[in-house]
XYZ file of C-alpha atoms in Angstrom:
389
model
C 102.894 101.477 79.567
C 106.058 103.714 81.065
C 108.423 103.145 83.054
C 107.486 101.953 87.028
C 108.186 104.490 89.391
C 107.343 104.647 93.122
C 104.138 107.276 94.128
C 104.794 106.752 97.883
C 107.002 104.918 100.834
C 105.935 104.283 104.125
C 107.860 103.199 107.124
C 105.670 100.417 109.331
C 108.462 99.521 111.775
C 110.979 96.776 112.196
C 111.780 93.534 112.743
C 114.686 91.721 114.938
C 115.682 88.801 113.533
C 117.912 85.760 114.910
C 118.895 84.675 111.870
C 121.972 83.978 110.976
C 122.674 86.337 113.562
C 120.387 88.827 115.268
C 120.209 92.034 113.431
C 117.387 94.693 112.595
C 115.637 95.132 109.101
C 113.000 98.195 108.380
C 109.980 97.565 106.810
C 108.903 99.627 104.336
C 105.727 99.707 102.258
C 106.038 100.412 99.034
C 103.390 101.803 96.679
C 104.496 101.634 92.742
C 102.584 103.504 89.773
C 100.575 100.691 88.811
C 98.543 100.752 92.315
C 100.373 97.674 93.412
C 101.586 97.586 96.841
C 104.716 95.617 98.142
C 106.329 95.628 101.793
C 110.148 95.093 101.421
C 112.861 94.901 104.085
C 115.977 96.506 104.495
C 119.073 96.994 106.661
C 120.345 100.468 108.120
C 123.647 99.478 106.442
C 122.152 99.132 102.719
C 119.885 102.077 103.271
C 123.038 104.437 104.036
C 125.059 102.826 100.815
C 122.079 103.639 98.686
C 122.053 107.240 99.677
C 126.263 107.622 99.371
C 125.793 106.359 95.644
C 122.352 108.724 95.585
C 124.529 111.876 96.352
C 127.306 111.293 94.029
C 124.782 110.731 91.021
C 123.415 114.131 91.923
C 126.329 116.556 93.106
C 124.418 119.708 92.819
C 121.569 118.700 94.337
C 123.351 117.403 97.082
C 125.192 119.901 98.148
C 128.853 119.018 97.086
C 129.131 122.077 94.842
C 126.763 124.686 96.638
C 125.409 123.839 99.921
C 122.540 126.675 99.184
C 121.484 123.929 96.326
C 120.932 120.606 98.608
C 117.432 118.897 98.228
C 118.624 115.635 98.707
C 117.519 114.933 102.611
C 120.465 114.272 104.934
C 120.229 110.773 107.047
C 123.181 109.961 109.495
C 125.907 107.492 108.828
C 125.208 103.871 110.906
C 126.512 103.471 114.603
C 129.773 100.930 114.529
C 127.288 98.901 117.023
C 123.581 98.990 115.745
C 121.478 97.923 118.653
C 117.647 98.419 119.014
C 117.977 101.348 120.991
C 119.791 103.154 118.159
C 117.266 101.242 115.168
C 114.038 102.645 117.047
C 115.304 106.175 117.180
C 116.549 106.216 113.842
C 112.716 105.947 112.489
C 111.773 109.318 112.608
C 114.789 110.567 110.710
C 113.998 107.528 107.851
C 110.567 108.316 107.168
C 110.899 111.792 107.259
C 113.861 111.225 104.711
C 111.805 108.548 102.830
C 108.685 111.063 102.547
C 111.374 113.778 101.213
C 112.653 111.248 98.733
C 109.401 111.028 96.751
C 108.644 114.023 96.371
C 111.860 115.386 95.179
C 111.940 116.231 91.102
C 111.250 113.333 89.272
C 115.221 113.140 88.198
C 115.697 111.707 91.270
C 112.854 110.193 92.684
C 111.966 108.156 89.476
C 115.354 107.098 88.454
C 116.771 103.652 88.074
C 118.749 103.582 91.492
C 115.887 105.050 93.687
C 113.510 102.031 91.970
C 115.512 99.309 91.649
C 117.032 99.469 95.666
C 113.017 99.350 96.509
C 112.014 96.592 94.358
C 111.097 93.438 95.578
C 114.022 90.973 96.322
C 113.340 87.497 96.551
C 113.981 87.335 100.443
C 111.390 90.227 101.015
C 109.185 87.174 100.026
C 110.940 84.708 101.674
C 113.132 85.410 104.119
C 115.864 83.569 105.218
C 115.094 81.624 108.455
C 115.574 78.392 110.347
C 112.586 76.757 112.109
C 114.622 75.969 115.477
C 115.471 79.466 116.053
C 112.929 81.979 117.664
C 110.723 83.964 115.492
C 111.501 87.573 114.481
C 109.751 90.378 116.664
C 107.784 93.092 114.977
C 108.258 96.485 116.152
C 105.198 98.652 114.548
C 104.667 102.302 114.249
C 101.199 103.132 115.415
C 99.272 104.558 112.989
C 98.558 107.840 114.639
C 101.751 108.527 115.101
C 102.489 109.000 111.586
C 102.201 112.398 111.949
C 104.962 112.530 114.145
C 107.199 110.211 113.043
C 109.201 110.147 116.272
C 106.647 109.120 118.460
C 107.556 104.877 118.491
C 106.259 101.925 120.124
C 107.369 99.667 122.142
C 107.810 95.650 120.758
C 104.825 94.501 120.370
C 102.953 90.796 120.686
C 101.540 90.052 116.824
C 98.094 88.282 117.301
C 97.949 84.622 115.796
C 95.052 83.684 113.632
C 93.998 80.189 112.419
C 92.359 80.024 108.728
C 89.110 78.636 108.633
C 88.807 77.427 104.932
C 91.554 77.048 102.013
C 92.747 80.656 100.512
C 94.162 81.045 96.628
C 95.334 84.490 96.384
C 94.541 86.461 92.852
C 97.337 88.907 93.150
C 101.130 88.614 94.018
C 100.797 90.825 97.122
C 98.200 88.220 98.597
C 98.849 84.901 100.416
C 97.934 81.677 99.877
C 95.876 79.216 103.004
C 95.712 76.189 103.992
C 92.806 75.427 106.343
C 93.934 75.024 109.794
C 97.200 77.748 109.085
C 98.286 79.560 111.548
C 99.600 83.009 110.727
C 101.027 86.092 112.503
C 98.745 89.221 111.172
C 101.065 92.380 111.270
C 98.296 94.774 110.242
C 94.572 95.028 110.194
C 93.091 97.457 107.421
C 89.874 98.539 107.959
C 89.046 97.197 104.237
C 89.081 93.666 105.355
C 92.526 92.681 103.746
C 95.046 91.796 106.671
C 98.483 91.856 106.297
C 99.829 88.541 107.676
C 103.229 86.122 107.617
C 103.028 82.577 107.509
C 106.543 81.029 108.524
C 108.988 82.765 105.338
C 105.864 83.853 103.511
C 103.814 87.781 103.917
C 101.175 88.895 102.128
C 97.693 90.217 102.302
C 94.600 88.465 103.334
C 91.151 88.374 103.590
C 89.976 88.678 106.974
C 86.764 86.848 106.155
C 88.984 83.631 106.298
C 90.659 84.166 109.691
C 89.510 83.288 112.753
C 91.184 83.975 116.852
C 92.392 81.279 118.788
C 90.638 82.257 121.665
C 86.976 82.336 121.003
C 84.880 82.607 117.404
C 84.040 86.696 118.000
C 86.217 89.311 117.326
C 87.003 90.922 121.010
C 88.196 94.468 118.575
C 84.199 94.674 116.627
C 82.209 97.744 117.252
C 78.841 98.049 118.460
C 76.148 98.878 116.123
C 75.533 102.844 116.444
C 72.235 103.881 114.940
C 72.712 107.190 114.833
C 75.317 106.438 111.805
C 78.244 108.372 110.885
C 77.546 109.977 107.468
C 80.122 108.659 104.271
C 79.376 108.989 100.499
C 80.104 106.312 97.820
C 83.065 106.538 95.678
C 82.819 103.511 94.023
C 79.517 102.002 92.390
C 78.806 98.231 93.426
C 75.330 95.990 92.624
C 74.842 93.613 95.041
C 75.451 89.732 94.824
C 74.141 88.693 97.966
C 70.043 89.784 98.927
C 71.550 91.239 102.351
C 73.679 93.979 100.346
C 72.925 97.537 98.543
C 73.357 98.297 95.283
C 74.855 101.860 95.052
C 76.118 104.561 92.658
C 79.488 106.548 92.682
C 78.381 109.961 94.964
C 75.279 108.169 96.821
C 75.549 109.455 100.575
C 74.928 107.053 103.245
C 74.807 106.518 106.709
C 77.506 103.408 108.316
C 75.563 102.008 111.111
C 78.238 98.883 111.985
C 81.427 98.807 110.765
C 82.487 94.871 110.893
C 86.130 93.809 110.909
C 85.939 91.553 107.213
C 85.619 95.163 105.552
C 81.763 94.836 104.632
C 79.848 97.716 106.581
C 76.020 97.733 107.209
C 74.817 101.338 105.850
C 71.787 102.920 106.320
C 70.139 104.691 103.012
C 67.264 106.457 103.403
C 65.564 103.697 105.589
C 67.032 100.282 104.131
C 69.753 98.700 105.406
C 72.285 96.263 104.038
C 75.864 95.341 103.300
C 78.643 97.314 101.439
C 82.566 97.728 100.841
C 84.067 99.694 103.381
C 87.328 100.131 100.269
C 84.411 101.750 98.354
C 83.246 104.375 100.876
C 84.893 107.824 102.299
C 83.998 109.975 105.084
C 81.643 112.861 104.325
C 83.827 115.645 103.328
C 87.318 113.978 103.329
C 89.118 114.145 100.243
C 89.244 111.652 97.726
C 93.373 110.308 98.638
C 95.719 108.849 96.216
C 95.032 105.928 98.771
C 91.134 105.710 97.871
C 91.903 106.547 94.051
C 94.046 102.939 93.798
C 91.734 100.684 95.338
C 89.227 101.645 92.297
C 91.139 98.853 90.488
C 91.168 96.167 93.617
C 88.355 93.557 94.594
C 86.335 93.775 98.092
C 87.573 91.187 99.565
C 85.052 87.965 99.686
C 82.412 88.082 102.784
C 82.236 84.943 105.496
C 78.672 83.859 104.617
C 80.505 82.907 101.344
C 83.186 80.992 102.088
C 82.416 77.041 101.530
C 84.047 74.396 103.654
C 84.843 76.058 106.466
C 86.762 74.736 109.185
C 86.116 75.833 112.779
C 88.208 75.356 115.842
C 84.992 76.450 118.026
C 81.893 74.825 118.723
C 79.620 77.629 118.862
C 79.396 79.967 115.721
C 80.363 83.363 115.651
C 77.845 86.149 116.594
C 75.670 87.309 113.907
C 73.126 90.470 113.756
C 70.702 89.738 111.374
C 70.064 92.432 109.016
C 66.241 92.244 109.993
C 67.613 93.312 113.099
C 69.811 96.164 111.694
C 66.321 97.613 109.685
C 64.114 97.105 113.379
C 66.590 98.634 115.611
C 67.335 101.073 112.676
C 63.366 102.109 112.468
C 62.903 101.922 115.754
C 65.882 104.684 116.110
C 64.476 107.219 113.524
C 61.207 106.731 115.026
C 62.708 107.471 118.385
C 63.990 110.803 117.125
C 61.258 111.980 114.951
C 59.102 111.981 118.205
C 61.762 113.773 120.238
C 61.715 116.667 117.315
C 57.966 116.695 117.221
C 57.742 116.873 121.277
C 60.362 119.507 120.689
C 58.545 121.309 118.688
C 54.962 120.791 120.226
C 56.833 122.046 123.532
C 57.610 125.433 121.266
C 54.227 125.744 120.140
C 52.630 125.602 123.315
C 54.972 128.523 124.792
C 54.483 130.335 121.860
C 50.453 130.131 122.274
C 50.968 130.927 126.072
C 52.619 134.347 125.050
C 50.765 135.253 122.396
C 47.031 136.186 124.279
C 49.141 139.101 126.129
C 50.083 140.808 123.547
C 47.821 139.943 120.746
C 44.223 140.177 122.977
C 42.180 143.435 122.380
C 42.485 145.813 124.867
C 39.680 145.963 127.374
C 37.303 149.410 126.696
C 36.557 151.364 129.779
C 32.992 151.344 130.580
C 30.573 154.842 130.049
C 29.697 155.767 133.368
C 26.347 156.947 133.710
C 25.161 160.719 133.302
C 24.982 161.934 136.533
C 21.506 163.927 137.521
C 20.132 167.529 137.485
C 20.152 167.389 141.275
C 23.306 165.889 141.564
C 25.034 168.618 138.950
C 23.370 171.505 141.394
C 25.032 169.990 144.294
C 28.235 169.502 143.106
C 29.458 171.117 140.284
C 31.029 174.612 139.398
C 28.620 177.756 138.503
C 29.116 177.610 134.652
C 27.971 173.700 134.635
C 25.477 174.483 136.551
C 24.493 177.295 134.147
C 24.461 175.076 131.439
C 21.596 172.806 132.204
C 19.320 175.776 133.684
């Protein structure tokens, strides 16, 4: 296998932290060659030393020699006071500069400096922190701001989840549970694998084995729509479980209800069911480098599988049954099968209307009857009347 090398950085925010003193870190996630995914943490300060050394490993291309020749993005030295103010303006200019970074000829994106400052330290795993002393605050970028990297939120309030069962994780980017944890979730992919920290530990999650503090249904699920939004399979999967579809790489489908754990119900042809969200894209979207590395990751497991769990609630969480999903489903085609025959009974009968007009034979005009000798006498000119004497 060759040498690691990053494919792509993104900038999801920053944290202020209180510990030892407060100070702002950037959190970047970082996606490496071999599809593995790691979120590390950096200050301003470290950022701006790597690019100095960056720059004088590269004169040309940073401009020391011949302006004309800079690729190397520029990024503004640190304030002598960093406060937030300064750290939540400053995002714009570092993920524009980190996007710029990546893509710049593999000399310089792929070498030894650019890959080992964005390698996983050990406190990107576990921070440094002291229990008495208030909890960092996460400052995200939305993501639909990400095309416009200057548009920034405000602080925002992380949403605590309790796990319902006992967690091992598989991978090093996952996190181990505990039933009864209680962890801060920092991102929610629509794949069903949540992004959470647990005291001085991050990592991903199944959302399957989290649960809110407030009551056992998701306040954030969607409604069922039966009119589905058309996707197409990019990954094959054969069902475990009788409620889910077995489906080949290119099969289109219709998503019907897409559930917060990651597993969608999808409508093909008339049969409904369960599938990975990870292994479906849009209808006419192109397949993204994002898609194309998941190929090699695991659905995350469902709820209905998870053994010993652990509720905080009395009542169970709100189920649709997926006899429900194929009724209402039916009942929905039907619905609009009858509206496009009405439709089209409606044309006919317009159509029929119009059609005697112009399609009857035209009426003959009646013979009128030969009119008398007496009457021709009266009333007619001298050569008519000639002709019948």
């Amino acid at each position: 296998m060759g040498d690691a090398f990053i494919r792509h950085i993104e900038l999801l925010g920053y944290e202020k932290r209180f510990f030892p003193s407060q100070h702002y870190v950037y959190m970047f996630l970082v996606k490496w060659n071999d599809l593995s995914e790691k979120v590390v943490y950096r200050r301003f300060t470290e950022i701006y030393e790597f690019h100095k050394a960056l720059k004088e490993m590269f004169p040309i291309e940073s401009g020391d020699i011949n302006i004309e020749n800079r690729i190397i993005p520029h990024l503004p030295a640190p304030k002598w006071f960093d406060g937030q103010r300064s750290t939540e303006n400053r995002q714009g200019t570092l993920a524009e500069y980190c996007y710029t970074l990546i893509n710049l000829p593999h000399k310089i994106s792929r070498c030894l400096h650019v890959v080992n400052f964005f390698k996983v330290r050990h406190d990107d795993m576990n921070p440094v922190t002291d229990s008495q002393i208030k909890k960092p605050e996460v400052f995200l970028l939305p993501k639909d701001s990400k095309k416009n990297p200057t548009d920034i939120t405000g602080p925002i309030v992380l949403q605590t989840y309790r796990a319902i069962a006992d967690y091992e994780k598989s991978s090093t980017s996952e996190m181990s549970l505990k039933a009864g944890d209680m962890v801060d979730v920092v991102e929610k992919s629509e794949n069903g694998w949540w992004f959470c920290q647990l005291k001085n530990k991050r990592g991903w999650v199944p959302a399957a084995y989290l649960e809110p503090m407030d009551g056992p249904d998701e306040s954030e699920e969607q409604e069922p729509n039966y009119a589905g939004e058309a996707y197409m399979v990019w990954k094959s999967y054969t069902a475990v479980e009788e409620d889910e579809l077995t489906l080949k790489e290119g099969d289109t489908i219709e998503v019907i209800h897409k559930l917060l754990d990651g597993w969608w119900v999808i409508r093909k042809d008339e049969t409904t069911g369960y599938y990975p969200s990870m292994y479906l894209q849009k209808a006419g979207e192109v397949n993204t480098s994002v898609k194309s590395e998941q190929r090699n990751r695991s659905a995350p497991p469902r709820r209905s599988t998870i053994r010993n769990v652990k509720s905080i609630h009395k009542q169970g969480r709100k189920q649709i049954s997926q006899e429900t999903y194929r009724r209402n489903s039916k009942k929905y085609i039907q619905n609009q099968r009858n509206m496009r025959g009405n439709s089209q009974n409606k044309t006919n009968v317009i159509i029929e209307k119009n059609e005697p007009e112009g399609n009857k034979p035209k009426a003959q005009p009646a013979v009128p009857p030969r009119p008398s000798k007496d009457l021709i006498l009266n009333r007619c000119t001298e050569s008519t009347r000639k002709k019948i004497l």
